[in-house]
Every structure is written in structure tokens, then in C-alpha cells.
Coordinates of C-alpha atoms (C1' of nucleotides) in Angstrom, one line a residue:
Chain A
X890 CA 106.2 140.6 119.9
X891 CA 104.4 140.8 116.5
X892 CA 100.7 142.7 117.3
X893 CA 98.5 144.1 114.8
X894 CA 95.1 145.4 116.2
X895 CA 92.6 146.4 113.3
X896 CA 89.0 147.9 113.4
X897 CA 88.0 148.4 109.9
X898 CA 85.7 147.4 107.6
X899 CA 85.4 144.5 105.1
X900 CA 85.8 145.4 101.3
X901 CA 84.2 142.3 99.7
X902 CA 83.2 138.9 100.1
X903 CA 85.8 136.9 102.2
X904 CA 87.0 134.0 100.5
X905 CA 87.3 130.5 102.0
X906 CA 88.9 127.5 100.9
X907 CA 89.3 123.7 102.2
X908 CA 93.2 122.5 102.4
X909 CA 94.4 118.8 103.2
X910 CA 92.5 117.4 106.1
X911 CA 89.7 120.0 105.9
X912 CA 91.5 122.8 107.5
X913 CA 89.7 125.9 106.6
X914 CA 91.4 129.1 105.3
X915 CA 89.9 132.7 104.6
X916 CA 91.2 135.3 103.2
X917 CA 89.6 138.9 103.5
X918 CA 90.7 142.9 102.9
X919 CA 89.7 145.3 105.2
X920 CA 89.9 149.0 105.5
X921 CA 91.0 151.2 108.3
X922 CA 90.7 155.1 107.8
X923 CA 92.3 157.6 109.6
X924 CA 90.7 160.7 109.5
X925 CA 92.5 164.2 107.6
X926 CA 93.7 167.1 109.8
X927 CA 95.3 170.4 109.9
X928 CA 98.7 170.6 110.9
X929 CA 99.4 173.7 112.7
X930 CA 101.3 175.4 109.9
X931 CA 98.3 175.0 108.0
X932 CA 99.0 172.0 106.2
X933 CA 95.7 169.5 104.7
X934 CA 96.8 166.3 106.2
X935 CA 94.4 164.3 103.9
X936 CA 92.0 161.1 105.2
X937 CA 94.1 157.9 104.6
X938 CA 92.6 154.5 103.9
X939 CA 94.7 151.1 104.1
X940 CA 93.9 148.0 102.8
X941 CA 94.7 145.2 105.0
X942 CA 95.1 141.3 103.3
X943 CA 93.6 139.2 106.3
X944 CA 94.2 135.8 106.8
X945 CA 92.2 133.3 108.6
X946 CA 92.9 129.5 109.6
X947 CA 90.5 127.0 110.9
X948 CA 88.0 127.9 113.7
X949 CA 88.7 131.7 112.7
X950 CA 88.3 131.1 108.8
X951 CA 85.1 129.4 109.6
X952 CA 83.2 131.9 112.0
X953 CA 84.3 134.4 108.7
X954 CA 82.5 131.6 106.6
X955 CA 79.3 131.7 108.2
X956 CA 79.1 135.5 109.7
X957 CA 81.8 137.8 107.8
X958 CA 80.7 139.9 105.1
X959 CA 81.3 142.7 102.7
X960 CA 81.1 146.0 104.5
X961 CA 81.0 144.4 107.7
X962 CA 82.6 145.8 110.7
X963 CA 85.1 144.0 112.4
X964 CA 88.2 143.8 115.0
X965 CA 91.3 141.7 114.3
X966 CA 94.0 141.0 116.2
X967 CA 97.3 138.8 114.7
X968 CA 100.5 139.3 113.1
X969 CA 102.4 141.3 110.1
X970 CA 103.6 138.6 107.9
X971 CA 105.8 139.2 104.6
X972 CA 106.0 137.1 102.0
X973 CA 108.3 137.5 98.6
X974 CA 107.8 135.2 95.7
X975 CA 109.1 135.6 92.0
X976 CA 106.3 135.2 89.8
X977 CA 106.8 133.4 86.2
X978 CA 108.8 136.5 84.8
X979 CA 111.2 136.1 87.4
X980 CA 109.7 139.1 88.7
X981 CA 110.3 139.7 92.8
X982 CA 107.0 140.6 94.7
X983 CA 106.0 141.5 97.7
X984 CA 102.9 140.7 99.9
X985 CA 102.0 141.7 103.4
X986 CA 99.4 139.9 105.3
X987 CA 98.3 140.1 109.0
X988 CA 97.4 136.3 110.4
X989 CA 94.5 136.4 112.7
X990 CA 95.0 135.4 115.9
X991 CA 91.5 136.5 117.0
X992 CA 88.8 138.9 115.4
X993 CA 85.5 139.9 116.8
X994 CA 82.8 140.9 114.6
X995 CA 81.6 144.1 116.0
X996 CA 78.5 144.3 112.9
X997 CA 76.6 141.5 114.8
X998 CA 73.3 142.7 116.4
X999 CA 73.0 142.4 120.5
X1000 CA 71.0 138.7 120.3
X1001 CA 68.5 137.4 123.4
X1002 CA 71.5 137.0 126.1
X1003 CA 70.0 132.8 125.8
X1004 CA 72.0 132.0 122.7
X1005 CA 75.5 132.2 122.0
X1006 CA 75.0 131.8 118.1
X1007 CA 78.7 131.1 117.6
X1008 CA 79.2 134.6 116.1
X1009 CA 81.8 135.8 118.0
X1010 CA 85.5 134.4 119.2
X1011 CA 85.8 134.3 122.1
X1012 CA 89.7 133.6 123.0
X1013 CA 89.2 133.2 126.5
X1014 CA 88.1 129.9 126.5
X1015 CA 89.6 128.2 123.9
X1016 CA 89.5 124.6 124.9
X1017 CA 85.4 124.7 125.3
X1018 CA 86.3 122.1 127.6
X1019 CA 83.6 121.1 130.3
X1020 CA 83.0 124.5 132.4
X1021 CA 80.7 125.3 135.5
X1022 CA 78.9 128.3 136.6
X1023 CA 82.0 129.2 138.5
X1024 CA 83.0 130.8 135.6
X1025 CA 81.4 133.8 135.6
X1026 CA 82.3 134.5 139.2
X1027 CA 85.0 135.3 141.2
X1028 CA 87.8 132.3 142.0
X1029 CA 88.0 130.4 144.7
X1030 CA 90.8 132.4 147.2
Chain B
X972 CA 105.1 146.7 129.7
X973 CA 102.0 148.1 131.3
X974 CA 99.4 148.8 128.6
X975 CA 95.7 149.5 128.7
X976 CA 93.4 149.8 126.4
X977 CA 89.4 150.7 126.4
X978 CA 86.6 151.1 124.3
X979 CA 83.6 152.2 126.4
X980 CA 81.3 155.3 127.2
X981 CA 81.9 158.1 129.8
X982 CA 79.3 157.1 132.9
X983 CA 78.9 161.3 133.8
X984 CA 80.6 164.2 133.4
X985 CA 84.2 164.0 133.6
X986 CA 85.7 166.6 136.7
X987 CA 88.5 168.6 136.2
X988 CA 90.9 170.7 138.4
X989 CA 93.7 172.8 138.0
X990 CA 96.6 172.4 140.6
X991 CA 99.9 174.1 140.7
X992 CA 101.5 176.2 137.8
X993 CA 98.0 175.7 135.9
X994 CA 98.2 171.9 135.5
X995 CA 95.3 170.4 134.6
X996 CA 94.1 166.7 135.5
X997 CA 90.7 165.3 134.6
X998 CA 88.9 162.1 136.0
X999 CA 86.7 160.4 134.6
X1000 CA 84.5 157.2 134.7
X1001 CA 84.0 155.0 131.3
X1002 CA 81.8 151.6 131.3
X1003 CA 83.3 148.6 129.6
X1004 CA 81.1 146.1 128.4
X1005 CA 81.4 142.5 127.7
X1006 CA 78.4 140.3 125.7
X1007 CA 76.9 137.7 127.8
X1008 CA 76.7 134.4 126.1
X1009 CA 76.7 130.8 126.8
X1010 CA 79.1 128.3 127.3
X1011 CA 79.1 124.4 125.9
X1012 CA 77.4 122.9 129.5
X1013 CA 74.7 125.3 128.7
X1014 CA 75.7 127.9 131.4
X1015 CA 74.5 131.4 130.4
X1016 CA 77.1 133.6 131.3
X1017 CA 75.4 137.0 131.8
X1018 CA 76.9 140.4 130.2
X1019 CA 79.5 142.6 132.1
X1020 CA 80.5 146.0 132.8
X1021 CA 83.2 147.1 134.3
X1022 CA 83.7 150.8 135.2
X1023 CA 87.3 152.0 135.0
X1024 CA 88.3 155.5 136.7
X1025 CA 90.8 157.1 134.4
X1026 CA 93.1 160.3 135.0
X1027 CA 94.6 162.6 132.8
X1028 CA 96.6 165.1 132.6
X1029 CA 97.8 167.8 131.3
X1030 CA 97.0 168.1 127.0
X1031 CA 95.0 165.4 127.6
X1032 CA 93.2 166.7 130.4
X1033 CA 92.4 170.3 128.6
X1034 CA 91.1 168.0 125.8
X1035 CA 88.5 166.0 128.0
X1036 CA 87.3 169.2 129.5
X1037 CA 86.4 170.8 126.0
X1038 CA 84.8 167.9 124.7
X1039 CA 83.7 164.8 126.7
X1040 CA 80.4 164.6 128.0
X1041 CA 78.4 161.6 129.8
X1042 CA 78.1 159.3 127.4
X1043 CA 80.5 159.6 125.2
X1044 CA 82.7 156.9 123.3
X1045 CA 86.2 157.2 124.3
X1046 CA 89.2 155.5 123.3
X1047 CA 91.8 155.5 125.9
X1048 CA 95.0 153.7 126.2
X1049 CA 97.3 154.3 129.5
X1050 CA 98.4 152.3 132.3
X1051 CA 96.9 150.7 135.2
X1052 CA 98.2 152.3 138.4
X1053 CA 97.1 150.8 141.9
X1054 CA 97.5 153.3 145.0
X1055 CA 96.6 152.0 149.0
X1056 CA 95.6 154.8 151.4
X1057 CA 94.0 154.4 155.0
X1058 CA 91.5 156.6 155.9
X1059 CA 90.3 158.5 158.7
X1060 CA 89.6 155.8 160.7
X1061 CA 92.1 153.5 160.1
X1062 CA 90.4 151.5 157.3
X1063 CA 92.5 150.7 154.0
X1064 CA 91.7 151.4 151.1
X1065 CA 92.8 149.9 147.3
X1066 CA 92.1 152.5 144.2
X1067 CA 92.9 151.1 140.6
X1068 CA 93.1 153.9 138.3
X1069 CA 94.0 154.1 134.6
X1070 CA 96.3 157.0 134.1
X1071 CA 95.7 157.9 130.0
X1072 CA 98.5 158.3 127.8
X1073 CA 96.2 158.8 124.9
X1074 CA 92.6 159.2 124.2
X1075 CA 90.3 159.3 121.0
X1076 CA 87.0 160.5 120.9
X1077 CA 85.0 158.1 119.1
X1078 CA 81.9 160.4 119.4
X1079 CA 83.3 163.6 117.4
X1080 CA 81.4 163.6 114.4
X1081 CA 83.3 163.9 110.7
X1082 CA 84.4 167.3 110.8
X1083 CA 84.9 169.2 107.2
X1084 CA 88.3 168.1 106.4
X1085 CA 89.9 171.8 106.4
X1086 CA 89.8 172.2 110.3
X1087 CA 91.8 170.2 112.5
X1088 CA 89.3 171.4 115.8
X1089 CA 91.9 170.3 118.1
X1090 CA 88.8 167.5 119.2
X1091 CA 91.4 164.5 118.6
X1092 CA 94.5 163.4 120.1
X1093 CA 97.0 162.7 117.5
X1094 CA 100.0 161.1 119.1
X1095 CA 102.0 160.9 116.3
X1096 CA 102.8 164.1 115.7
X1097 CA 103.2 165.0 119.4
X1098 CA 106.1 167.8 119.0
X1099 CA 103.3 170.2 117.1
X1100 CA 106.7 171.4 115.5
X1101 CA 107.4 173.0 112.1
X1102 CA 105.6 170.6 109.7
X1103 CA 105.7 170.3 106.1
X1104 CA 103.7 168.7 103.1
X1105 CA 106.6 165.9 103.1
X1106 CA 104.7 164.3 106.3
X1107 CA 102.0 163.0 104.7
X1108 CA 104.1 161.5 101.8
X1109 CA 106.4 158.7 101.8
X1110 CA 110.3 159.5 103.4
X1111 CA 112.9 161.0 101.2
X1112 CA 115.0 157.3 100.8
Chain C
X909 CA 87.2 146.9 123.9
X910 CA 88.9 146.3 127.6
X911 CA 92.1 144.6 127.1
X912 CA 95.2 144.7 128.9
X913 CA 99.1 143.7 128.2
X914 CA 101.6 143.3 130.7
X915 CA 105.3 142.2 130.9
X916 CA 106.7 141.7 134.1
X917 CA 107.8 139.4 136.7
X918 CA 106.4 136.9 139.2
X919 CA 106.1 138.1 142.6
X920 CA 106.0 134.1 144.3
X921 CA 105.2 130.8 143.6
X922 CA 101.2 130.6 142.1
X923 CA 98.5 129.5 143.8
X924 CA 96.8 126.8 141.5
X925 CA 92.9 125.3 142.7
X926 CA 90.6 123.0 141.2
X927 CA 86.7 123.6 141.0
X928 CA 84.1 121.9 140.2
X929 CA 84.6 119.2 137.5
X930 CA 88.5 119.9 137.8
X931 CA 88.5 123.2 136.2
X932 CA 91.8 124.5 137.0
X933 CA 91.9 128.2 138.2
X934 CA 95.2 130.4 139.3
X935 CA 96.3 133.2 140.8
X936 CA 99.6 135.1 140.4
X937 CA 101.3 138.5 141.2
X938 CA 103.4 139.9 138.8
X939 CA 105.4 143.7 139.0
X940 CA 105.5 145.7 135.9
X941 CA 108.2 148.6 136.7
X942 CA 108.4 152.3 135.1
X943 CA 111.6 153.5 135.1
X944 CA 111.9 157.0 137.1
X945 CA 113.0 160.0 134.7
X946 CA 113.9 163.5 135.2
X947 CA 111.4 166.2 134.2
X948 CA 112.2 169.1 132.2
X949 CA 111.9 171.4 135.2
X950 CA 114.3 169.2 137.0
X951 CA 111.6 167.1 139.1
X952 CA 112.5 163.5 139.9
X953 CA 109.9 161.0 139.2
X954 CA 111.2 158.2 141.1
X955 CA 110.7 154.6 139.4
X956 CA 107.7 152.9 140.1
X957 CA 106.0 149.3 140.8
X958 CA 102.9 148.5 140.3
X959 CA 101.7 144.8 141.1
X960 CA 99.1 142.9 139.3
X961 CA 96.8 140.2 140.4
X962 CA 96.6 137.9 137.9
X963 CA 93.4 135.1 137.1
X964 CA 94.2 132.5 134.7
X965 CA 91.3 129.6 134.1
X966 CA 91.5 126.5 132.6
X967 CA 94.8 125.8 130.1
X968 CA 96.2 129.0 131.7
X969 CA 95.7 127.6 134.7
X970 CA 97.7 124.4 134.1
X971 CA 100.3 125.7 132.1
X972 CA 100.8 128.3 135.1
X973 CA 100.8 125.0 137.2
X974 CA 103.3 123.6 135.0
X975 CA 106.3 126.1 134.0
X976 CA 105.8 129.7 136.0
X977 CA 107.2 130.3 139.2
X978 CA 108.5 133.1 141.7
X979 CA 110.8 135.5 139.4
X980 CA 109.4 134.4 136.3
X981 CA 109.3 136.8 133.4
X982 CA 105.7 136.7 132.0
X983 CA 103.6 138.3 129.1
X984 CA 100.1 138.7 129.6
X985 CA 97.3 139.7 127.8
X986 CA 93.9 140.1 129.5
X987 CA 90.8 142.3 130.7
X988 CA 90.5 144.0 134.0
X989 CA 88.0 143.2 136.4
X990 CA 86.5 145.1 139.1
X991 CA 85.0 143.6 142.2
X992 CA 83.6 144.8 145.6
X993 CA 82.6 142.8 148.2
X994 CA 81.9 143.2 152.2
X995 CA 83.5 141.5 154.1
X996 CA 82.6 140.3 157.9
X997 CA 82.5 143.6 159.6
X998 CA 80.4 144.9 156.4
X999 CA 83.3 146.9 155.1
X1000 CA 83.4 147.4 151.4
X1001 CA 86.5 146.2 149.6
X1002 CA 87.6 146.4 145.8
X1003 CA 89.5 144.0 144.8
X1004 CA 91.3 144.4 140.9
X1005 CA 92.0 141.9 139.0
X1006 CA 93.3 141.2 135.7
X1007 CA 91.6 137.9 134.1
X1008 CA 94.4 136.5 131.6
X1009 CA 93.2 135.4 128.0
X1010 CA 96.6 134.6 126.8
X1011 CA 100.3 134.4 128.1
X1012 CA 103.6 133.8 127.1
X1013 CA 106.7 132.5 129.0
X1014 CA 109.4 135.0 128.3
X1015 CA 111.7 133.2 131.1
X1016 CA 111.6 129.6 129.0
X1017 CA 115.1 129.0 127.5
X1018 CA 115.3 128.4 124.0
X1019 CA 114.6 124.9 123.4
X1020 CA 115.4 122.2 120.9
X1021 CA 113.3 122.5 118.3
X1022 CA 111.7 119.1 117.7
X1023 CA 109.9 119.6 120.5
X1024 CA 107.1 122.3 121.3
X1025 CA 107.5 121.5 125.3
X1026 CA 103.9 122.8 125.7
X1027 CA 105.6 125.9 127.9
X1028 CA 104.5 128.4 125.3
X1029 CA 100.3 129.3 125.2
X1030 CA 99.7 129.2 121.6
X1031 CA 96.4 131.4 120.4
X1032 CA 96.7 130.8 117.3
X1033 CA 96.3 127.5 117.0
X1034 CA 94.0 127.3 119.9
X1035 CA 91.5 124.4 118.6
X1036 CA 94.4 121.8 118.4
X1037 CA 92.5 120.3 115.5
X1038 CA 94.5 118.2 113.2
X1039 CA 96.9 120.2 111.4
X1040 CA 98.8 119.7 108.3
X1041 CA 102.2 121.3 107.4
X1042 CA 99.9 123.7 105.1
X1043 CA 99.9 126.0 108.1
X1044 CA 103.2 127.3 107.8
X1045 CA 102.9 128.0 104.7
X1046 CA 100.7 130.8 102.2
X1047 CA 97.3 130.0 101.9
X1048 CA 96.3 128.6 98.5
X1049 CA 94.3 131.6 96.9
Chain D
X174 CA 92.1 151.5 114.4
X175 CA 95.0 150.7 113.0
X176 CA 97.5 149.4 115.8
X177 CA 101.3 147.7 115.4
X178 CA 103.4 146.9 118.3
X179 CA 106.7 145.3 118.0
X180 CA 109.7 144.1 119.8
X181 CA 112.5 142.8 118.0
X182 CA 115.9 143.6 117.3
X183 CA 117.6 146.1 115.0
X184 CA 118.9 144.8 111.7
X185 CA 121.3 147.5 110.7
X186 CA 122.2 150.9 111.5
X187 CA 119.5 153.1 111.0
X188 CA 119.4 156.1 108.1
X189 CA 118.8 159.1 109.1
X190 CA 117.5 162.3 106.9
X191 CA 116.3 165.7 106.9
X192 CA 114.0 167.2 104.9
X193 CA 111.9 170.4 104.4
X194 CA 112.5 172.7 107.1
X195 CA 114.7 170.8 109.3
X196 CA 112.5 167.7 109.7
X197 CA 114.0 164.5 110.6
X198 CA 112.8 161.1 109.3
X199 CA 114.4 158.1 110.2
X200 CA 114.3 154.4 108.6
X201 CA 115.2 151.1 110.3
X202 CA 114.7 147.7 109.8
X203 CA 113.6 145.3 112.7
X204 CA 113.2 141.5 113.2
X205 CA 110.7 139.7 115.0
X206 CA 111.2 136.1 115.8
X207 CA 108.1 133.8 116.3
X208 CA 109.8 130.3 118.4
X209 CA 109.2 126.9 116.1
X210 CA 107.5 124.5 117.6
X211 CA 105.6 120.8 117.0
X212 CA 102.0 120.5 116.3
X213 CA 100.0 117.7 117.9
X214 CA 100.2 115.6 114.8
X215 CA 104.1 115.9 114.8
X216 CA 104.2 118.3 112.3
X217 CA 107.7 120.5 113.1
X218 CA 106.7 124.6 112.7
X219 CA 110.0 126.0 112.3
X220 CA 110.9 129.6 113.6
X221 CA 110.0 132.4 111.8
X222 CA 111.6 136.0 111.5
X223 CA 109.7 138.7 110.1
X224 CA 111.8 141.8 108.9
X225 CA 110.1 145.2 109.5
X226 CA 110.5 148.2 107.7
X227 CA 110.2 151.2 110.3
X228 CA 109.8 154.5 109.7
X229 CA 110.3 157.6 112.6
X230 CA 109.6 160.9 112.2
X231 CA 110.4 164.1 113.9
X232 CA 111.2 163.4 118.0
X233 CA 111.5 160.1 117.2
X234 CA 113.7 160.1 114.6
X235 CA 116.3 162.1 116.7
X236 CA 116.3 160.0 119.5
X237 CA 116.5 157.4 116.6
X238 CA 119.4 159.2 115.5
X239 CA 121.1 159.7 119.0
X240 CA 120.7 156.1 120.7
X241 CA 119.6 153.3 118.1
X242 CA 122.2 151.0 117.1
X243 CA 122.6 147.8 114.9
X244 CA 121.3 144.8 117.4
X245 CA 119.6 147.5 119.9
X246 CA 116.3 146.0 120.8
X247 CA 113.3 148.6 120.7
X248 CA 109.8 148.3 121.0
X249 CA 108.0 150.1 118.6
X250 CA 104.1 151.2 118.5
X251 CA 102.5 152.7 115.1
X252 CA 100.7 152.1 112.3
X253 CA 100.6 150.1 108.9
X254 CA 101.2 151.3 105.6
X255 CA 100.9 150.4 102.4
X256 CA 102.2 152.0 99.3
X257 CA 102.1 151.6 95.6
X258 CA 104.6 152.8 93.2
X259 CA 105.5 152.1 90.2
X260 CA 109.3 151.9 88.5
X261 CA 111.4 153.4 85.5
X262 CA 110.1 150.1 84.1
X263 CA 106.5 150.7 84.5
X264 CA 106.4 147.6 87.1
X265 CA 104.3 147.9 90.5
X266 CA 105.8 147.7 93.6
X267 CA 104.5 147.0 97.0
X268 CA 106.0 148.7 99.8
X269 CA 104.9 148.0 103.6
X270 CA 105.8 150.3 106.5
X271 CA 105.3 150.9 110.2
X272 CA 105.1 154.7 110.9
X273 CA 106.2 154.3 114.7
X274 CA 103.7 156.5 117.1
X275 CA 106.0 155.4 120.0
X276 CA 109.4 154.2 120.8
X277 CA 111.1 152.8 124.1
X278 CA 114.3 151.6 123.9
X279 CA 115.1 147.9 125.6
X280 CA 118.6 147.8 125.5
X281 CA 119.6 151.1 127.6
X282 CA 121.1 150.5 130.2
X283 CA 119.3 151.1 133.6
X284 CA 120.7 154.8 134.4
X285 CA 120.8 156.5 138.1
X286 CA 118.1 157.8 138.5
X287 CA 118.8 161.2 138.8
X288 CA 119.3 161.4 134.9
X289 CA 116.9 161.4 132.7
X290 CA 118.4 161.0 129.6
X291 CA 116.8 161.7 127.2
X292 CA 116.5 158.2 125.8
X293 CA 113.3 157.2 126.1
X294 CA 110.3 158.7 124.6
X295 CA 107.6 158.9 127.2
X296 CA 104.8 159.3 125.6
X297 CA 102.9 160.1 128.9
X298 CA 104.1 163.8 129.2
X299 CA 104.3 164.5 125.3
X300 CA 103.9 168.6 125.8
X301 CA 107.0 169.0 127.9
X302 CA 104.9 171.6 129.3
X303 CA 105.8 173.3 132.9
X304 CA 105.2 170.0 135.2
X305 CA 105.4 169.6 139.1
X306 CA 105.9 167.8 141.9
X307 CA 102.4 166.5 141.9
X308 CA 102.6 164.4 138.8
X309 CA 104.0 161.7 140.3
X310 CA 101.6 161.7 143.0
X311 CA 97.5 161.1 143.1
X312 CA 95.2 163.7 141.2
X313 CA 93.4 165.9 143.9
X314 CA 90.1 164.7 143.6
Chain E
dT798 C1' 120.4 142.4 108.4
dT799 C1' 119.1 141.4 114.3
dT800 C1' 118.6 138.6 118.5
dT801 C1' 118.0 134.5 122.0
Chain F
dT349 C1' 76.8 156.2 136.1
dT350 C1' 77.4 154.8 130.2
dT351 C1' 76.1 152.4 125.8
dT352 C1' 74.2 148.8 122.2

DNA sequence: TTTT
DNA sequence: TTTT
């Protein structure tokens, strides 16, 4: 198990890019802020922000296209990844990022309950396969 | 692994008891609530809310009874624990509760940053032990 | 938020249906154990089973249908859902469930790796869109 | 929020240090394995093992101390970090952490159950307080 | 550097 | 019985 489960907010405009075969990518930072304390020997405990690298692929990276902005509130839930590379100096660097696996997008108004507007994922039914009113009730045992 | 966790308000105000050698356990009742929305076929699926009954004890019961109120936001993470009892007359009876192993309240205002006010769990610093300025830095390797 | 994770094991064989239009919908038991301890005034909390009834729609379904069976070691991640319903004699009964929005197969041996099997539920990748070998590697900003 | 949870398998054996006052912090590294596996068009995702950097403080690091060896497996709860520093050379370096919150260890043994142990943190009952008979049984409501 |  |  590899779970990372983020509300924070968005720090600037996500970027998105096209790879081979149209498969979207996004990219986004995001804050989360815990708040300062006193410890009991009297100690400040500062607030602490973190600055998380996001990354998005396909259906996720294009929900951010059309509804993620800067300063926007939002949930993600994925994976830690590292990565090291050497850059052109032959210098070693690191880089942490968290792979969405799902992200809700907890800025977005209630809407009239007759339109789904897309703006949420919604993991639990993935395949949008054909689906009946069953759905919303209890099954059939 | 049995692991809940809830975002959702407080339906009214939480009880509290005190049973032997002064321990205390709280109950309370916290609304979950899922978006309607509608699927591919064109099948609205109508919002949700589920209410969850969720003990504590102890700490975290003492906390509750300071500072929860109907309708609060609450963060609470614990298990799910399902108990069978038959009643007077016979009749059985299922109860699912979720027994908190940490809470939040995500109604607390900011507070000043030089007072604690005791309002929050803080897990991670559990012991309350002798603390030092070293715990909010980085580890001494 | 309502979410719920659980590792455990499979009580007996699932119970797999088909609905309307041949959505695929199945049920499952599965025990999630806590391990009895000791208290520090030397009361014994005995271990403890709780069982789970367990919803899975759709893919779930099937790959339930497919690969899990009694004894089974499972992960899954869901929401809880309460009902109550009356039953002949107009006694009220409340059922729990847990509605799955993801699993894994932690009983699946390791397999070859040229081929994915289709054992595994995958939400990362849940569109199954076509999908170039980009994916496995850092995304080009 | 700012959630990790990990299971995975210790790299090495974990470093153990005291600071101010008699404090403990404790370091370990841990792997997580993601399972290769074949895309629909063919393409062959190979396994992937991400190496954490862990970092226990206080309760945790002592029963880090006590019962975590090289290949243990652990599950580990916390939070993200990032830090900045910069070296003797003037270059920036990234550093990524998971301060752990919570701890159970997976490869202990299942004891009798008249022993506690001590090797598991149980978060549930974090005071230690004066505790009776009735926690293990239904609140009195 | 772990493990399955 | 809560809330947005």
C-alpha cells in the first residue's frame, strides 16, 4: 500500500499537456496547512504549509483542464512517487510527486441535482458502462 | 485493517457518560453526504446521507464534551464495529457503530497561534511528554 | 468524506447476480480481526472479529465473479451504507453495508509479468483508453 | 489533510537518536512495491518500488527502537514533508519525509493473548489512562 | 536497501 | 437529526 490523501488548496494555474495518442497530463501544486500549537512545555509549534507536485493522467488531467483552478479547493487521493535525475551538471536531484488516482473538487458549487456537469470523479463507476435505476438502490438479495 | 474515515456534521448534541473509575465515553451522530448526480442512461441518482453513530472514549470523549455541538464539522477516523443484541421480547437487533480513534474539529475557528486550547486532537504527539524546540525541526541525522 | 478501507478475509464463496441490462452486482463477507492486548491495569481485551458485508457493482462485480473466493485475502476501499427496512411482520431492520469503490486481490500469486491477468482492479487507469508507454514514465513538463 | 499510509518492507536497520531532553527520533527507510502489469494495447508496465524515508518520533521511535528490524514489514500512517536545504556548496537539496502518526507492526508474531507486548502502538487508547473492564464492551447508552 |  |  502506497496512499496519499490531500485536502489543500491549488497554488496556480494547473498545467496540461497532450502526449502520444492524445493522452492528457496535468500537473498542479497544492497546499496543505497544519495549524501551529502549544506544546505543553510551552513550546510555539509554528503553522506548517507543504507544497505538493500533483500529477494527473488522462480522464483525471482533463476534469483539472476544464474545472481546476488556482486557489481552488480540492481532495486527492494517489501515490508518493520519487523520481532522481542528474541534470546537465551531472548534478543528482530529487523530485517527489503524488500520482492521482482520484481527486474531488470540493470548490464546485451544489448544481440543480438534474445535471451531472462532469465536475466531479466519481471512482465508483468507472466503466460508465450502460447502468439502470437499480443503482441507487439496494441489491437484489 | 479496519479503517474509517468521515467528513460530516454532528446531527444533535453529542451525550456523554461517565462509567467506572471516571471513564468517559461520548456518542454521537454525524451526517455524511454524497452529491446526487446523473449517470450516462440519464438516471438521476438522487443525493445521500448516511448517519453514522460514533463512540468515543476516553481523551477523546472529554474533548467532544467541551467542544462539539449540533452541527458541527467533524473529522473522525476509527473503526467500524457491528454488535447483535436481542431485546426484551426476543427480537434481534444489529447496531453498527464507529468507535473513533481520532477526531478533528473542522469547526474550531483559527485560534491566535500562542494557545494550543486543547480544541484539537493531535495524534502525533500522543505521549504529551517532555517536548523540545527540536520537534518541529528536521531529526538530528 | 465517508470512506472506508478494509483488509481481511473472505468468509464464503460470493454471491454474484445480474440486473437489469446485465449489470453485475455482488455480495461478500469478509472478517477484519483486532488482535486482543493487555491493558496497562492488566485487563484482557480479548481479540476481536468483526464481519463486513460487502457490495461490489459492475467490474467489481465481475472480477469478484472471476478470482475471489471463500478464504480469500481482500483489500477494499469503499463507503458505508445504512439501510432500514420492515420486513413482513413490520419489524424494522438495519442492515450495514459497505459499497466497494475499489479492491485489490492480496491472495493472487505473483504472476508472470507479461501478463496483467486482469485479477488486480486498477483505479488508476480506470478509463482503459489507449495508452502509450509514456505512462510509466515522468510527465513531459 | 495531509494523509500517508504505507505498507511495505524495511530496507535496513533503523537509526535511532536522542536528542534534547531524552527525546527519541527514529529514521527508517521502507519500500513499497506497485505489481507490473500489461495495458490493453500491450504495453508491459513493469513493477515499481518506491523507497520511503520515515521518520518516528518519541513512543514511536522506541518501539521503533525495540522491535523493527531490516525486512520487518510495518504499516505506517503520517504525514508528508518537504524540506529545503541547501549544502557547503551552496546547492539546493530536496528532502521528502513521512513523519509517521501511527505504527503497527506486520511481522510480529501472533502472541498468547495474555501478553500484550508492547509491540504494537494502539493508537485507540493513546492516554494509557486508568481503563476498565468496560472498554471492550458496548458504551452504556 | 526490503519483500513477494 | 446535520450541512452545503
Amino acid at each position: 500500500m502506497n496512499k496519499v490523501m490531500l485536502i489543500g488548496n491549488v497554488g496556480r494555474e494547473p498545467e496540461v499537456r497532450y502526449v502520444d495518442q492524445g493522452v492528457a497530463v496535468a500537473r498542479l501544486t497544492m497546499a496543505t496547512t497544519e495549524r501551529g500549537y502549544v506544546l505543553q512545555n510551552g513550546t510555539q509549534v509554528p503553522e506548517r504549509t507543504d507544497w505538493h507536485n500533483v500529477v494527473l493522467w488522462r480522464r483525471l488531467a482533463e476534469i483539472v483542464e476544464k474545472y481546476v483552478h488556482k486557489g481552488d479547493k480540492l481532495y486527492v487521493e494517489g501515490r508518493i512517487r520519487y523520481t532522481t535525475y542528474n541534470d546537465k551538471h551531472g548534478v543528482k536531484h530529487n523530485v517527489t510527486e503524488v500520482w492521482a488516482e482520484n481527486i474531488e473538487l470540493l470548490s464546485v458549487r451544489p448544481r440543480p441535482a438534474a445535471s451531472d456537469g462532469g465536475a466531479a470523479a466519481r471512482p465508483s463507476q468507472p466503466d460508465g458502462g450502460s447502468v439502470t435505476a437499480e443503482d441507487s438502490q439496494n441489491p437484489p438479495f
